[in-house]
CSV table of C-alpha atoms in Angstrom, one decimal:
chain,number,residue,atom,x,y,z
A,89,MET,CA,1.2,-60.3,-48.1
A,90,THR,CA,-0.6,-61.9,-51.0
A,91,ARG,CA,-1.9,-65.2,-49.6
A,92,VAL,CA,-3.2,-64.6,-46.0
A,93,LEU,CA,-4.8,-67.0,-43.6
A,94,VAL,CA,-7.0,-65.8,-40.8
A,95,THR,CA,-7.9,-68.5,-38.2
A,96,GLY,CA,-11.0,-68.3,-36.0
A,97,SER,CA,-13.3,-67.4,-38.8
A,98,SER,CA,-16.3,-67.6,-36.6
A,99,GLY,CA,-15.0,-64.8,-34.3
A,100,PHE,CA,-15.9,-61.2,-34.7
A,101,ILE,CA,-12.3,-59.9,-34.8
A,102,ALA,CA,-11.5,-62.4,-37.5
A,103,GLY,CA,-14.5,-61.3,-39.6
A,104,HIS,CA,-13.5,-57.7,-39.5
A,105,LEU,CA,-9.9,-58.5,-40.2
A,106,VAL,CA,-10.9,-60.6,-43.2
A,107,GLU,CA,-12.9,-57.6,-44.6
A,108,ARG,CA,-9.9,-55.3,-44.1
A,109,LEU,CA,-7.3,-57.6,-45.7
A,110,ARG,CA,-9.6,-58.1,-48.7
A,111,ARG,CA,-10.1,-54.4,-49.1
A,112,ASP,CA,-6.3,-54.0,-49.1
A,113,GLY,CA,-6.1,-56.4,-52.0
A,114,HIS,CA,-4.9,-59.6,-50.3
A,115,LEU,CA,-6.1,-63.1,-51.2
A,116,VAL,CA,-7.6,-64.2,-48.0
A,117,ARG,CA,-8.3,-67.7,-46.7
A,118,ALA,CA,-10.4,-68.0,-43.5
A,119,ALA,CA,-10.2,-71.2,-41.3
A,120,GLY,CA,-12.5,-72.3,-38.5
A,121,ARG,CA,-15.8,-73.9,-37.7
A,122,ARG,CA,-18.1,-71.3,-39.4
A,123,ALA,CA,-17.6,-69.6,-42.7
A,124,THR,CA,-17.1,-65.9,-43.1
A,125,PRO,CA,-17.0,-64.1,-46.5
A,126,ALA,CA,-13.4,-64.6,-47.8
A,127,ASP,CA,-11.7,-65.6,-51.0
A,128,GLU,CA,-11.5,-69.2,-49.6
A,129,PHE,CA,-12.9,-70.9,-46.5
A,130,VAL,CA,-11.4,-74.0,-45.0
A,131,GLU,CA,-13.6,-75.7,-42.4
A,132,ALA,CA,-11.2,-77.0,-39.8
A,133,ASP,CA,-11.0,-78.0,-36.1
A,134,LEU,CA,-7.6,-76.5,-35.3
A,135,ARG,CA,-7.2,-78.6,-32.2
A,136,ASP,CA,-6.3,-81.3,-34.7
A,137,ALA,CA,-2.8,-81.1,-36.1
A,138,GLU,CA,-3.5,-82.5,-39.6
A,139,GLN,CA,-6.5,-80.2,-40.1
A,140,CYS,CA,-4.4,-77.2,-38.9
A,141,ARG,CA,-1.7,-78.2,-41.4
A,142,ARG,CA,-4.1,-78.2,-44.3
A,143,ALA,CA,-5.4,-74.8,-43.3
A,144,VAL,CA,-2.0,-73.2,-43.1
A,145,GLU,CA,-0.4,-74.8,-46.2
A,146,GLY,CA,0.1,-72.6,-49.2
A,147,THR,CA,-0.2,-69.3,-47.3
A,148,ASP,CA,2.4,-66.6,-46.8
A,149,VAL,CA,1.0,-64.8,-43.7
A,150,VAL,CA,-1.0,-66.2,-40.8
A,151,PHE,CA,-3.1,-64.3,-38.4
A,152,ALA,CA,-3.6,-66.7,-35.5
A,153,LEU,CA,-6.9,-65.5,-33.9
A,154,ALA,CA,-8.6,-68.9,-33.2
A,155,ALA,CA,-9.3,-69.5,-29.5
A,156,ASN,CA,-11.9,-70.8,-27.2
A,157,MET,CA,-12.7,-67.6,-25.3
A,158,GLY,CA,-15.5,-65.4,-23.9
A,159,GLY,CA,-16.3,-63.0,-21.1
A,160,ILE,CA,-15.9,-63.5,-17.4
A,161,GLY,CA,-18.9,-65.8,-17.2
A,162,TRP,CA,-17.3,-68.2,-19.7
A,163,THR,CA,-13.8,-68.1,-18.3
A,164,HIS,CA,-15.2,-69.1,-14.9
A,165,HIS,CA,-17.5,-71.8,-16.4
A,166,ALA,CA,-15.0,-73.8,-18.5
A,167,PRO,CA,-11.4,-73.2,-17.4
A,168,ALA,CA,-10.1,-76.7,-18.2
A,169,GLN,CA,-11.8,-76.7,-21.6
A,170,ILE,CA,-10.3,-73.3,-22.4
A,171,LEU,CA,-6.8,-74.3,-21.4
A,172,ARG,CA,-6.8,-77.6,-23.3
A,173,ASP,CA,-8.4,-76.3,-26.5
A,174,ASN,CA,-6.2,-73.2,-26.7
A,175,LEU,CA,-2.9,-75.0,-26.0
A,176,LEU,CA,-3.7,-77.4,-28.8
A,177,ILE,CA,-4.8,-74.6,-31.2
A,178,SER,CA,-1.7,-72.4,-30.5
A,179,THR,CA,0.8,-75.3,-30.7
A,180,HIS,CA,-0.5,-76.7,-33.9
A,181,THR,CA,-0.8,-73.4,-35.6
A,182,VAL,CA,2.7,-72.2,-34.9
A,183,GLU,CA,4.2,-75.7,-35.8
A,184,ALA,CA,2.1,-75.8,-39.1
A,185,ALA,CA,3.4,-72.3,-39.9
A,186,ARG,CA,7.0,-73.4,-39.4
A,187,ALA,CA,6.5,-76.5,-41.5
A,188,ALA,CA,4.9,-74.6,-44.3
A,189,GLY,CA,7.6,-71.9,-44.4
A,190,VAL,CA,5.1,-69.1,-43.7
A,191,SER,CA,6.8,-65.7,-43.9
A,192,THR,CA,5.0,-64.0,-41.0
A,193,LEU,CA,2.8,-65.2,-38.2
A,194,VAL,CA,0.8,-62.8,-36.0
A,195,TYR,CA,-0.2,-64.4,-32.7
A,196,ALA,CA,-3.2,-62.9,-30.9
A,197,SER,CA,-2.3,-62.9,-27.2
A,198,SER,CA,-4.3,-61.1,-24.5
A,199,ALA,CA,-4.1,-58.6,-21.7
A,200,CYS,CA,-4.9,-61.6,-19.4
A,201,VAL,CA,-1.2,-62.5,-19.5
A,202,TYR,CA,-0.5,-59.6,-17.1
A,203,PRO,CA,-0.2,-60.5,-13.4
A,204,ARG,CA,-3.2,-60.2,-11.2
A,205,TYR,CA,-1.1,-58.5,-8.4
A,206,LEU,CA,-0.8,-55.5,-10.8
A,207,GLN,CA,-4.5,-55.2,-11.3
A,208,ASN,CA,-5.9,-55.3,-7.8
A,209,HIS,CA,-7.1,-51.6,-7.5
A,210,PRO,CA,-9.2,-49.5,-9.9
A,211,ASP,CA,-6.3,-47.0,-10.1
A,212,SER,CA,-3.7,-49.6,-10.8
A,213,PRO,CA,-1.0,-48.4,-13.3
A,214,ALA,CA,-1.4,-48.9,-17.0
A,215,LEU,CA,0.1,-52.2,-18.1
A,216,ARG,CA,3.4,-52.1,-20.0
A,217,GLU,CA,4.7,-55.0,-22.0
A,218,ASP,CA,7.7,-55.6,-19.6
A,219,MET,CA,5.4,-56.1,-16.6
A,220,VAL,CA,4.5,-59.8,-17.4
A,221,PHE,CA,7.0,-61.3,-15.0
A,222,PRO,CA,7.0,-62.5,-12.2
A,223,ALA,CA,4.1,-64.3,-13.8
A,224,ASP,CA,0.6,-64.5,-12.3
A,225,PRO,CA,-1.8,-64.4,-15.3
A,226,ASP,CA,-5.6,-64.0,-15.1
A,227,MET,CA,-7.2,-67.5,-14.9
A,228,SER,CA,-6.4,-70.4,-17.2
A,229,TYR,CA,-6.9,-68.3,-20.3
A,230,GLY,CA,-4.2,-66.0,-19.4
A,231,TRP,CA,-1.8,-68.8,-18.6
A,232,GLU,CA,-2.4,-70.3,-22.0
A,233,LYS,CA,-1.8,-67.1,-23.7
A,234,LEU,CA,1.5,-66.5,-21.8
A,235,THR,CA,2.6,-70.0,-22.8
A,236,GLY,CA,1.6,-69.3,-26.4
A,237,GLU,CA,3.8,-66.1,-26.3
A,238,LEU,CA,6.8,-68.3,-25.0
A,239,LEU,CA,6.1,-70.7,-27.7
A,240,CYS,CA,6.3,-68.0,-30.3
A,241,GLU,CA,9.5,-66.6,-28.8
A,242,THR,CA,11.1,-70.1,-28.7
A,243,TYR,CA,10.2,-70.7,-32.4
A,244,ARG,CA,11.5,-67.3,-33.4
A,245,ASP,CA,14.8,-68.0,-31.6
A,246,THR,CA,15.2,-71.6,-32.7
A,247,TYR,CA,13.9,-71.5,-36.3
A,248,GLY,CA,14.4,-67.8,-37.2
A,249,MET,CA,10.6,-67.5,-37.7
A,250,ASP,CA,9.1,-64.0,-38.1
A,251,VAL,CA,6.5,-64.2,-35.3
A,252,LYS,CA,4.7,-61.2,-33.9
A,253,VAL,CA,2.7,-61.1,-30.7
A,254,ALA,CA,-0.3,-58.7,-30.2
A,255,ARG,CA,-1.6,-58.3,-26.7
A,256,LEU,CA,-5.2,-57.5,-27.3
A,257,HIS,CA,-7.1,-55.5,-24.6
A,258,THR,CA,-10.9,-56.1,-24.3
A,259,VAL,CA,-12.0,-55.6,-27.9
A,260,TYR,CA,-15.6,-54.6,-28.6
A,261,GLY,CA,-17.7,-53.6,-31.5
A,262,PRO,CA,-20.4,-54.7,-34.0
A,263,GLY,CA,-20.4,-58.4,-34.5
A,264,ALA,CA,-19.2,-59.3,-30.9
A,265,ALA,CA,-21.3,-61.6,-28.8
A,266,TYR,CA,-23.8,-59.7,-26.5
A,267,ALA,CA,-25.7,-62.5,-24.8
A,268,GLY,CA,-24.8,-65.7,-23.0
A,269,PRO,CA,-21.6,-66.5,-21.0
A,270,ARG,CA,-19.3,-65.7,-24.0
A,271,ALA,CA,-20.4,-62.0,-24.0
A,272,LYS,CA,-17.8,-59.6,-22.6
A,273,ALA,CA,-18.8,-56.8,-20.2
A,274,LEU,CA,-19.3,-53.9,-22.6
A,275,MET,CA,-21.3,-55.9,-25.1
A,276,ALA,CA,-23.5,-57.5,-22.3
A,277,LEU,CA,-24.1,-54.1,-20.8
A,278,CYS,CA,-25.2,-52.7,-24.2
A,279,ALA,CA,-27.7,-55.6,-24.4
A,280,LYS,CA,-29.0,-55.0,-20.9
A,281,VAL,CA,-29.7,-51.3,-21.8
A,282,ALA,CA,-31.3,-52.3,-25.1
A,283,ALA,CA,-33.6,-54.7,-23.3
A,284,VAL,CA,-35.0,-51.9,-21.1
A,285,GLU,CA,-38.5,-51.1,-22.4
A,286,GLY,CA,-39.2,-47.4,-22.7
A,287,ASP,CA,-36.8,-44.6,-21.7
A,288,VAL,CA,-36.4,-45.4,-17.9
A,289,GLY,CA,-35.2,-48.6,-16.3
A,290,THR,CA,-32.7,-50.5,-14.1
A,291,ILE,CA,-30.0,-53.0,-15.2
A,292,GLU,CA,-27.8,-55.4,-13.2
A,293,VAL,CA,-24.1,-54.5,-13.1
A,294,TRP,CA,-21.7,-57.1,-11.8
A,295,GLY,CA,-19.5,-55.9,-9.0
A,296,ASP,CA,-19.8,-52.4,-7.6
A,297,GLY,CA,-19.2,-50.5,-10.8
A,298,SER,CA,-15.8,-49.1,-9.6
A,299,GLN,CA,-13.7,-51.6,-11.5
A,300,THR,CA,-11.9,-50.0,-14.4
A,301,ARG,CA,-11.1,-51.1,-18.0
A,302,SER,CA,-9.9,-49.6,-21.3
A,303,PHE,CA,-12.0,-50.9,-24.2
A,304,CYS,CA,-10.5,-51.2,-27.7
A,305,HIS,CA,-12.8,-50.8,-30.7
A,306,VAL,CA,-12.5,-53.6,-33.3
A,307,ASP,CA,-11.5,-51.1,-36.0
A,308,ASP,CA,-8.5,-50.1,-33.9
A,309,CYS,CA,-7.7,-53.7,-33.2
A,310,VAL,CA,-7.7,-54.6,-36.9
A,311,GLU,CA,-5.6,-51.6,-37.7
A,312,GLY,CA,-3.0,-52.6,-35.1
A,313,LEU,CA,-2.9,-56.2,-36.3
A,314,VAL,CA,-2.3,-55.1,-39.9
A,315,ARG,CA,0.4,-52.7,-38.9
A,316,LEU,CA,2.1,-55.2,-36.6
A,317,ALA,CA,2.2,-57.8,-39.4
A,318,ALA,CA,3.9,-55.3,-41.8
A,319,SER,CA,6.5,-54.2,-39.2
A,320,ASP,CA,9.8,-55.5,-38.1
A,321,VAL,CA,8.8,-55.7,-34.5
A,322,THR,CA,10.0,-58.8,-32.5
A,323,THR,CA,8.6,-58.0,-29.1
A,324,PRO,CA,5.0,-58.2,-27.7
A,325,VAL,CA,3.0,-55.1,-28.3
A,326,ASN,CA,-0.2,-53.9,-26.6
A,327,ILE,CA,-3.1,-53.3,-28.9
A,328,GLY,CA,-5.6,-51.6,-26.7
A,329,SER,CA,-7.1,-48.2,-25.8
A,330,ASP,CA,-5.5,-46.1,-23.0
A,331,GLU,CA,-8.8,-44.4,-22.3
A,332,ARG,CA,-9.7,-45.8,-18.9
A,333,VAL,CA,-13.2,-45.7,-17.5
A,334,THR,CA,-15.1,-47.4,-14.6
A,335,ILE,CA,-17.8,-49.9,-15.4
A,336,ALA,CA,-20.3,-47.4,-14.1
A,337,GLU,CA,-19.0,-44.7,-16.4
A,338,ALA,CA,-19.3,-47.1,-19.3
A,339,VAL,CA,-22.9,-47.8,-18.4
A,340,ARG,CA,-23.6,-44.0,-18.4
A,341,LEU,CA,-22.0,-43.8,-21.9
A,342,ILE,CA,-24.2,-46.6,-23.1
A,343,ALA,CA,-27.3,-45.0,-21.6
A,344,ASP,CA,-26.5,-41.7,-23.3
A,345,ALA,CA,-26.1,-43.6,-26.6
A,346,ALA,CA,-29.5,-45.2,-26.0
A,347,GLY,CA,-31.2,-42.0,-24.9
A,348,LYS,CA,-32.4,-43.8,-21.7
A,349,ASP,CA,-32.3,-43.0,-18.0
A,350,ILE,CA,-30.7,-46.0,-16.5
A,351,THR,CA,-30.3,-46.9,-12.9
A,352,MET,CA,-27.6,-49.5,-11.9
A,353,GLY,CA,-28.3,-52.3,-9.5
A,354,PHE,CA,-25.0,-53.7,-8.4
A,355,ALA,CA,-24.3,-57.4,-7.9
A,356,PRO,CA,-21.1,-57.6,-5.8
A,357,ASP,CA,-21.2,-61.3,-5.5
A,358,ARG,CA,-20.8,-61.9,-9.3
A,359,PRO,CA,-17.3,-62.3,-10.9
A,360,VAL,CA,-15.7,-59.1,-12.1
A,361,GLY,CA,-12.1,-60.1,-12.9
A,362,PRO,CA,-9.3,-57.7,-12.3
A,363,LEU,CA,-10.3,-54.4,-10.4
A,364,GLY,CA,-8.1,-52.2,-12.7
A,365,ARG,CA,-6.8,-52.9,-16.2
A,366,SER,CA,-5.7,-50.5,-18.9
A,367,SER,CA,-3.1,-50.4,-21.7
A,368,ASP,CA,0.1,-48.5,-21.7
A,369,ASN,CA,0.6,-47.7,-25.4
A,370,THR,CA,4.1,-46.2,-25.3
A,371,ARG,CA,5.7,-49.2,-27.1
A,372,CYS,CA,2.9,-49.3,-29.7
A,373,ARG,CA,3.5,-45.6,-30.5
A,374,GLU,CA,7.2,-46.0,-30.7
A,375,LEU,CA,7.3,-49.2,-32.8
A,376,LEU,CA,4.2,-48.9,-35.0
A,377,GLY,CA,4.0,-45.1,-35.2
A,378,TRP,CA,0.4,-45.4,-34.2
A,379,ALA,CA,-1.9,-46.2,-31.3
A,380,PRO,CA,-5.7,-47.0,-30.9
A,381,GLY,CA,-7.7,-43.8,-31.0
A,382,VAL,CA,-11.4,-44.4,-31.4
A,383,PRO,CA,-13.0,-42.5,-28.5
A,384,LEU,CA,-15.1,-44.8,-26.3
A,385,ALA,CA,-18.2,-42.6,-26.5
A,386,GLU,CA,-18.0,-42.8,-30.3
A,387,GLY,CA,-17.3,-46.5,-30.4
A,388,ILE,CA,-20.2,-47.2,-28.0
A,389,ARG,CA,-22.7,-45.3,-30.1
A,390,GLY,CA,-22.2,-47.4,-33.2
A,391,THR,CA,-21.9,-50.6,-31.2
A,392,TYR,CA,-25.1,-49.9,-29.2
A,393,ARG,CA,-27.1,-49.2,-32.4
A,394,TRP,CA,-25.9,-52.6,-33.8
A,395,VAL,CA,-26.8,-54.5,-30.6
A,396,ALA,CA,-30.2,-52.7,-30.4
A,397,ALA,CA,-31.0,-53.4,-34.0
A,398,HIS,CA,-30.1,-57.1,-33.7
A,399,MET,CA,-32.1,-57.6,-30.6
A,400,ALA,CA,-35.1,-55.9,-32.2
A,401,ALA,CA,-34.8,-58.3,-35.2
A,402,GLU,CA,-34.7,-61.2,-32.8
A,403,ARG,CA,-37.8,-60.1,-31.1
A,404,SER,CA,-39.5,-59.7,-34.5
A,405,ARG,CA,-38.7,-63.2,-35.5
A,406,ALA,CA,-39.8,-64.6,-32.2
A,407,ASP,CA,-43.2,-62.9,-32.7
A,408,VAL,CA,-43.8,-64.5,-36.1
């Protein structure tokens, strides 16, 4: 891995991955709509095949992270746009990598590929990689990611490409969106707690707080991606935490990090997604000799500090 391309440079996972790869001594090109500190930046709309080809050309390893994505608010707001954009991005990236003779491509898939019928209770079993079929992914984003996985498998079988598939599970951490429809639940909840003035207050929580998730810190996500790229693995691998909590428990961890007494006002009419989702890390441990391990309470402390600091800075600028 000497010449590495990371697509989706405006995304927060990509930004952390670029930093890690450069620390490891690789020559890193970032491609996307917005620059991130890298050895080289290529501004490219990867929905366009020619721009995608130029971005990939001359690299040895590609981390395909670019996607039109966001939290539950965004996936409900723009399903057709998400499906169209991501099908184009994934198809053009994999084909460009084949044409350029890239040695390894790591495709960022999602836990959204797992069937909804396996996630309809807070105590639903942890999701194993072999549970994908019969298919019933979560919304259009999940269908596109599952199609992307099949594309990768087909290119591997047809052209002998070294393509890895990472199924990412609800990644959070400093740099992630915390406001607007693209913010995912944990980041949005951090922002709601940070917006409470003083030490006591109430925040709105979508659903009834009983839905469960496992949240993966971005440092763990990046470590998993790097390990997967260097492995000889040919099957999809979950990269996610197996520490499951309810949303209400996550709020309490955020409140503890903030030092605030927070009351939750529930909004059962708002979208909540699957009622129970967590990662089974058996395959990850077996094939990569490792699994995500940042404790949620620890990850939330650093993430909350970052969100609170950025929100304070925004208020200061607004007051000028």
